[in-house]
Amino acid sequence: MRLSFLQPLLDRPGPWATVYFDPGQADESGAKRRELSVREICRTLEEEGADEPTIAAVRDGLTGLSPAENPAGRVLFATGGEVVLSHRLSRRPQGEIASWSALPRLTPLLELCGQDPVSLVAYIDRTGADFELRADSGPEESGHVEGRQWPVHRTTTSDWSERHFQLKVENTWEHNAAEIAEKLTAAYEGSNADLIVLVGDPRERPAVRDKLPEAVRAVTVETEHGGRAAGSGSAALEEAIENARQEHLHRRIDEALDRFRAGRVGTDRPTDAVEGVPAVVDAAREHRIDTLLVWPDGPDLHREMWAGTDPDQVAVRRTDADALGDGDPVSVRADDALLRSAAATSADVLIIPSEEARDDVPAGGLGALLRWTYEPSAT
C-alpha cells in the first residue's frame, strides 16, 4: 500500500482533526442519523480541544457527503480551519472515529482503505487492446492500442498463394502482439498497478506476454474468461480478476515475511530487516525503510514516541527528539508517526493480517524491510 495520496498532510504542522465517517443510507432516516452523527463528531472534537474554525470545516465537509457517491464513507483530515484532505474509504468504519491530535490519525486507513493490489487489465484481440485500471474505487479506462487491421484472418485452403497469405496473417498477429506489449508496458509503468491481467484471444494473450520485459512479465497473469468485444464480460471474469489480485497479495505477504525472517537482527551478519519501535524509528529517521510492516493487533502501535515538524524527525525519547533540530517535539502514537514518515519517503506499507500472525511477525507489531543493509550495532 502506497501512501503518496497523503502528501498534502506532510507540510502542515497541525494539530489535526481526523474523522472516519460512514454516511449511512440515502433515505430520510439515514439523513437524520447522519445529522446526529455529525453533531456528535463535532462535540467530540470540541471536547478534545479542536478550534472552532476547524470544527466548522469538518462539519461542512461531512454535511456535504453523498451516501451514493461514498457508499463506504470517507476520511477527512482538517487543520487551521480547512479540510486539507478528504479520501474515499473502501470499507465502512465500525462506528465513526473522531480525534484531535498532534499528527493525523492514520492507522485506520490500513484497514478501511484496504491494500488489495491495483490491477491493470488488458482486453486483447488480434487487432489491438483496451486497458483498464482496477482499484478499490472501481475500474477506470487506462488507454488502448490499435495495431494493423489486415490481414488478421486465416483461410482454409492450402495452395501456395494461400499459404503465403497465411504467413502474412501470422506476421500481422506477431506485429500487433509486439505493439500491444510495448503499449501495455508503458501503461503499467505509468500507473500504480501491482499486477497485469491479460484477457481475450487465446493465441494473442501468450504472444503478448512473451514480448513483455522480464520484470513486467513476472507480475502478469492470464485468464481464459472474457474478451475485448463489447458484452464479453462475465461473473467468471470478475472472479478471475479478483482471484488474481488476492493471490498476488498473499504472495507479497509471504515473500515479505520470508525476507523479514531471513534478514532480521539477531545474527552476526549485516541485516536488511528490523523490528520493534526503536529500530524502526532509527530506520525512518535515516530514510532506510523500503517496506513498513504493520500487524494491526500489535501492542507497539499505540506506544508513545516523539515527533517534530518534519516526518523524519522521530525519536523514542524526548531527550533524543531535542537533538533532531525541532525545538518543540510532541508526544505521538508510534504508528501515526511511522506511517507519516513512510508516506514522506515513498515507502511501501504492508499490513500483516491476523491469520498470518506466525512466529515471524515483527515484535510488537512493527517492523521494516530496509533499502540497504547495515552492520548491526555492537550494543
XYZ file of C-alpha atoms in Angstrom:
379
model
C 0.000 0.000 0.000
C 1.454 3.335 -1.067
C 0.527 6.416 0.967
C 1.514 9.019 -1.608
C -2.033 10.426 -1.516
C -1.214 11.698 1.993
C 1.280 14.232 0.584
C -0.973 17.243 1.409
C -0.667 16.346 5.109
C 3.108 16.307 5.263
C 3.863 20.021 5.140
C 1.299 21.198 7.701
C 2.217 21.417 11.404
C -1.201 20.555 12.887
C -2.713 19.716 15.307
C -5.171 17.689 13.248
C -8.807 16.741 13.304
C -9.228 13.270 11.806
C -12.672 11.830 11.115
C -13.592 8.443 9.626
C -17.237 8.796 8.667
C -19.938 6.445 7.392
C -22.735 8.489 5.734
C -25.213 5.615 6.055
C -28.201 5.105 3.793
C -29.560 7.545 1.226
C -33.056 7.803 2.733
C -34.861 10.047 5.201
C -33.944 8.016 8.279
C -30.349 7.847 7.035
C -30.255 11.631 6.687
C -31.434 12.036 10.276
C -28.824 9.611 11.597
C -26.174 11.399 9.533
C -27.130 14.736 11.084
C -26.884 13.280 14.597
C -23.535 11.672 13.801
C -22.109 14.976 12.544
C -23.211 16.708 15.749
C -21.622 14.010 17.899
C -18.350 14.158 15.952
C -18.164 17.935 16.301
C -18.902 17.648 20.020
C -16.083 15.094 20.395
C -13.613 17.340 18.583
C -14.630 20.295 20.740
C -14.133 18.267 23.943
C -10.668 17.206 22.756
C -9.646 20.840 22.214
C -10.156 21.470 18.493
C -10.549 25.102 17.432
C -13.922 26.306 16.180
C -12.835 27.126 12.576
C -11.516 23.584 12.108
C -14.651 22.083 13.652
C -16.750 24.193 11.280
C -14.699 22.985 8.302
C -15.236 19.375 9.375
C -18.961 19.996 9.854
C -19.283 21.458 6.365
C -17.249 18.635 4.855
C -19.343 15.929 6.479
C -22.671 17.587 5.788
C -21.950 17.676 2.065
C -21.131 13.954 1.752
C -23.416 11.930 -0.502
C -24.083 8.298 0.529
C -24.490 7.371 -3.142
C -21.028 8.704 -4.024
C -19.409 7.454 -0.811
C -21.050 4.092 -0.050
C -18.316 3.058 2.410
C -17.644 6.561 3.744
C -14.720 8.974 3.765
C -11.872 10.096 5.965
C -11.336 13.847 6.493
C -8.132 15.482 7.742
C -8.504 19.096 8.834
C -6.350 21.757 10.455
C -6.181 25.544 10.565
C -9.849 25.953 9.692
C -9.828 23.857 6.480
C -10.209 20.286 5.323
C -6.780 19.547 3.865
C -7.600 16.078 2.527
C -10.769 14.038 2.027
C -10.304 10.445 0.853
C -12.844 7.800 -0.089
C -12.879 4.621 2.016
C -13.140 1.086 0.658
C -14.714 -0.393 3.778
C -17.205 1.052 6.225
C -15.757 2.087 9.606
C -17.182 0.187 12.553
C -18.527 3.315 14.170
C -17.245 6.818 13.490
C -13.707 7.701 14.557
C -13.032 11.318 15.505
C -9.809 12.581 17.055
C -7.876 15.784 17.676
C -4.160 15.055 17.907
C -0.708 16.350 17.080
C -0.489 14.132 13.972
C -3.199 12.890 11.625
C -4.729 9.614 12.845
C -3.529 7.332 10.043
C -3.643 3.727 11.174
C -7.370 3.115 10.492
C -6.545 3.820 6.827
C -4.720 0.496 6.677
C -7.916 -1.480 7.051
C -10.531 0.974 5.785
C -8.739 1.805 2.527
C -7.519 -1.746 2.092
C -4.366 -2.983 0.453
C -5.892 -5.023 -2.368
C -3.483 -4.820 -5.301
C -4.263 -2.459 -8.169
C -4.558 -4.463 -11.378
C -4.123 -3.334 -14.972
C -6.467 -5.436 -17.096
C -5.658 -5.735 -20.812
C -8.552 -6.834 -23.052
C -6.793 -8.251 -26.113
C -7.748 -9.370 -29.597
C -5.662 -9.809 -32.719
C -6.052 -6.169 -33.803
C -5.324 -4.347 -30.536
C -6.192 -3.985 -26.850
C -8.060 -1.854 -24.328
C -6.546 -1.199 -20.894
C -8.485 -0.779 -17.656
C -7.133 0.026 -14.198
C -8.890 -1.829 -11.365
C -8.661 -0.470 -7.820
C -10.914 -0.447 -4.761
C -12.560 2.738 -6.006
C -13.711 0.979 -9.194
C -12.483 0.482 -12.783
C -11.245 3.305 -14.984
C -10.067 3.417 -18.594
C -6.291 3.462 -18.945
C -5.664 3.663 -22.678
C -5.840 1.450 -25.741
C -3.791 0.413 -28.761
C -4.799 -0.420 -32.318
C -2.446 -2.491 -34.457
C -2.641 -3.493 -38.086
C -6.197 -4.321 -39.103
C -5.397 -6.517 -42.132
C -4.800 -9.303 -42.757
C -5.866 -10.953 -39.489
C -7.919 -13.992 -40.588
C -6.532 -17.213 -41.969
C -8.063 -19.143 -44.868
C -8.688 -22.864 -45.083
C -7.100 -23.664 -48.467
C -3.532 -24.944 -48.819
C -2.226 -23.775 -52.214
C 0.989 -21.774 -52.374
C -0.666 -18.348 -52.643
C -2.930 -19.027 -49.689
C -0.010 -20.303 -47.591
C 1.781 -17.071 -48.458
C -1.301 -15.119 -47.338
C -1.465 -17.093 -44.074
C 2.156 -16.155 -43.395
C 1.168 -12.501 -43.759
C -1.669 -13.076 -41.284
C 0.725 -14.578 -38.750
C 3.128 -11.678 -39.288
C 0.264 -9.281 -38.529
C -0.509 -11.162 -35.321
C 3.121 -11.018 -34.259
C 3.426 -7.330 -35.108
C 0.270 -6.485 -33.163
C 1.368 -8.574 -30.177
C 4.642 -6.623 -30.051
C 2.820 -3.305 -30.293
C 0.341 -4.284 -27.580
C 3.204 -5.419 -25.318
C 5.011 -2.109 -25.810
C 1.936 -0.002 -25.010
C 0.976 -2.256 -22.105
C 4.439 -1.898 -20.580
C 4.194 1.895 -20.842
C 0.708 1.874 -19.278
C 1.927 -0.339 -16.423
C 4.983 1.806 -15.730
C 2.878 4.979 -15.834
C 0.312 3.695 -13.356
C 0.405 2.482 -9.766
C -0.627 -1.028 -10.798
C 0.734 -4.028 -8.901
C -0.104 -6.681 -11.476
C -1.353 -7.163 -15.033
C -4.215 -9.451 -16.069
C -4.406 -10.480 -19.740
C -7.920 -11.150 -21.037
C -9.048 -12.178 -24.526
C -7.794 -14.005 -27.593
C -6.196 -17.360 -26.563
C -3.432 -17.068 -29.156
C -2.648 -13.397 -28.768
C -2.522 -13.450 -24.927
C 0.601 -15.634 -24.649
C 2.171 -13.874 -27.633
C 1.792 -10.526 -25.841
C 3.063 -11.953 -22.557
C 6.165 -13.405 -24.201
C 7.062 -9.962 -25.570
C 6.816 -8.152 -22.230
C 10.032 -7.222 -20.394
C 11.004 -9.840 -17.835
C 10.161 -7.649 -14.835
C 6.706 -6.898 -16.231
C 6.107 -10.497 -17.276
C 6.802 -11.568 -13.682
C 3.681 -9.714 -12.463
C 1.451 -10.769 -15.372
C -1.227 -13.469 -15.331
C -3.720 -14.661 -17.940
C -7.367 -15.695 -17.741
C -9.390 -17.599 -20.311
C -12.579 -15.772 -19.361
C -13.894 -12.695 -21.179
C -12.628 -10.852 -24.210
C -12.272 -7.471 -25.889
C -15.648 -7.428 -27.607
C -18.450 -5.432 -26.014
C -20.633 -7.586 -23.790
C -17.988 -10.267 -23.224
C -17.701 -9.562 -19.513
C -18.976 -12.188 -17.088
C -19.114 -13.161 -13.436
C -16.375 -15.698 -14.169
C -14.108 -12.928 -15.476
C -14.731 -10.771 -12.412
C -13.958 -13.720 -10.146
C -10.762 -14.478 -12.076
C -9.538 -10.876 -11.747
C -10.320 -10.806 -8.023
C -8.595 -14.161 -7.504
C -5.515 -12.845 -9.312
C -5.443 -9.781 -7.041
C -5.757 -11.841 -3.848
C -3.142 -14.384 -4.946
C -0.758 -11.520 -5.706
C -1.357 -10.009 -2.250
C -0.823 -13.313 -0.433
C 2.351 -13.904 -2.420
C 3.637 -10.445 -1.471
C 2.929 -11.054 2.212
C 4.657 -14.440 2.125
C 7.679 -13.003 0.307
C 7.915 -10.065 2.723
C 7.721 -12.305 5.794
C 10.310 -14.681 4.310
C 12.644 -11.755 3.667
C 11.944 -10.363 7.118
C 12.687 -13.688 8.794
C 15.924 -14.094 6.848
C 17.145 -10.545 7.357
C 16.061 -9.577 10.863
C 18.517 -8.593 13.589
C 19.814 -11.491 15.632
C 22.678 -12.736 13.541
C 26.277 -11.597 13.213
C 25.896 -10.659 9.559
C 24.540 -7.439 8.021
C 20.763 -7.195 8.196
C 18.128 -5.842 5.840
C 15.206 -6.059 8.264
C 14.489 -4.582 11.698
C 11.691 -4.887 14.244
C 10.392 -3.014 17.244
C 9.856 0.710 17.686
C 13.476 1.805 18.453
C 14.986 0.075 15.403
C 12.177 1.107 13.046
C 12.422 4.711 14.283
C 16.162 4.724 13.534
C 15.476 3.430 10.018
C 12.744 6.020 9.449
C 14.999 8.858 10.585
C 17.647 7.752 8.062
C 15.152 7.153 5.200
C 16.103 3.466 5.064
C 12.604 1.950 5.114
C 11.648 0.180 1.901
C 8.546 -1.568 3.299
C 6.942 -0.826 6.660
C 5.386 -3.986 8.106
C 2.360 -3.456 10.336
C 0.444 -6.079 12.298
C -2.754 -4.223 13.341
C -3.058 -6.190 16.604
C 0.485 -5.351 17.692
C 0.845 -3.695 21.115
C 3.518 -1.214 19.981
C 1.259 0.610 17.518
C -0.037 2.921 20.251
C 3.301 3.240 22.043
C 4.327 6.814 22.825
C 7.165 8.375 20.882
C 8.167 11.896 19.886
C 7.941 13.732 16.588
C 8.987 17.078 15.214
C 7.613 19.124 12.344
C 9.309 17.102 9.595
C 8.295 13.452 9.029
C 11.850 12.205 9.640
C 12.117 14.000 12.979
C 11.117 10.976 15.078
C 12.576 9.659 18.320
C 11.752 7.151 21.026
C 12.660 9.513 23.899
C 12.045 13.210 24.402
C 15.728 13.789 25.075
C 16.591 12.249 21.695
C 13.942 14.379 19.985
C 15.547 17.551 21.291
C 18.645 16.710 19.257
C 16.703 16.417 15.972
C 16.591 20.137 15.316
C 12.977 20.716 16.366
C 12.754 22.827 19.478
C 9.253 21.666 20.411
C 8.705 17.933 19.701
C 5.290 16.493 20.551
C 4.152 13.206 22.051
C 2.540 10.989 19.366
C 1.489 7.414 18.684
C 4.217 5.301 17.123
C 2.009 4.036 14.289
C 0.893 7.501 13.165
C 4.434 8.909 13.233
C 5.913 5.979 11.313
C 3.129 5.957 8.725
C 3.662 9.681 8.164
C 7.364 9.004 7.672
C 6.599 6.161 5.236
C 4.362 8.462 3.196
C 7.051 11.138 3.057
C 9.738 8.756 1.780
C 7.501 6.793 -0.642
C 7.976 3.612 1.358
C 5.523 0.778 0.846
C 3.276 -0.259 3.744
C 2.237 -3.878 4.106
C -0.450 -4.979 6.533
C 0.032 -8.427 8.016
C -3.445 -9.936 8.558
C -4.135 -11.596 11.891
C -4.336 -15.009 10.226
C -0.737 -14.504 9.048
C 0.480 -13.862 12.610
C 3.136 -16.558 12.769
C 6.419 -16.600 14.672
C 7.950 -14.272 12.096
C 5.577 -11.379 12.798
C 7.586 -8.313 13.892
C 7.979 -7.826 17.622
C 5.286 -5.505 18.924
C 3.599 -5.386 15.516
C 6.036 -3.040 13.756
C 8.950 -3.956 11.519
C 10.648 -2.819 8.331
C 12.418 -4.177 5.288
C 15.312 -1.859 4.518
C 16.506 -0.166 1.357
C 20.062 -1.196 2.065
C 21.777 -3.409 4.600
C 23.817 -2.231 7.524
C 26.014 -3.760 10.182
C 24.129 -4.393 13.417
C 25.207 -2.241 16.355
C 27.565 -3.873 18.798
C 25.234 -2.779 21.581
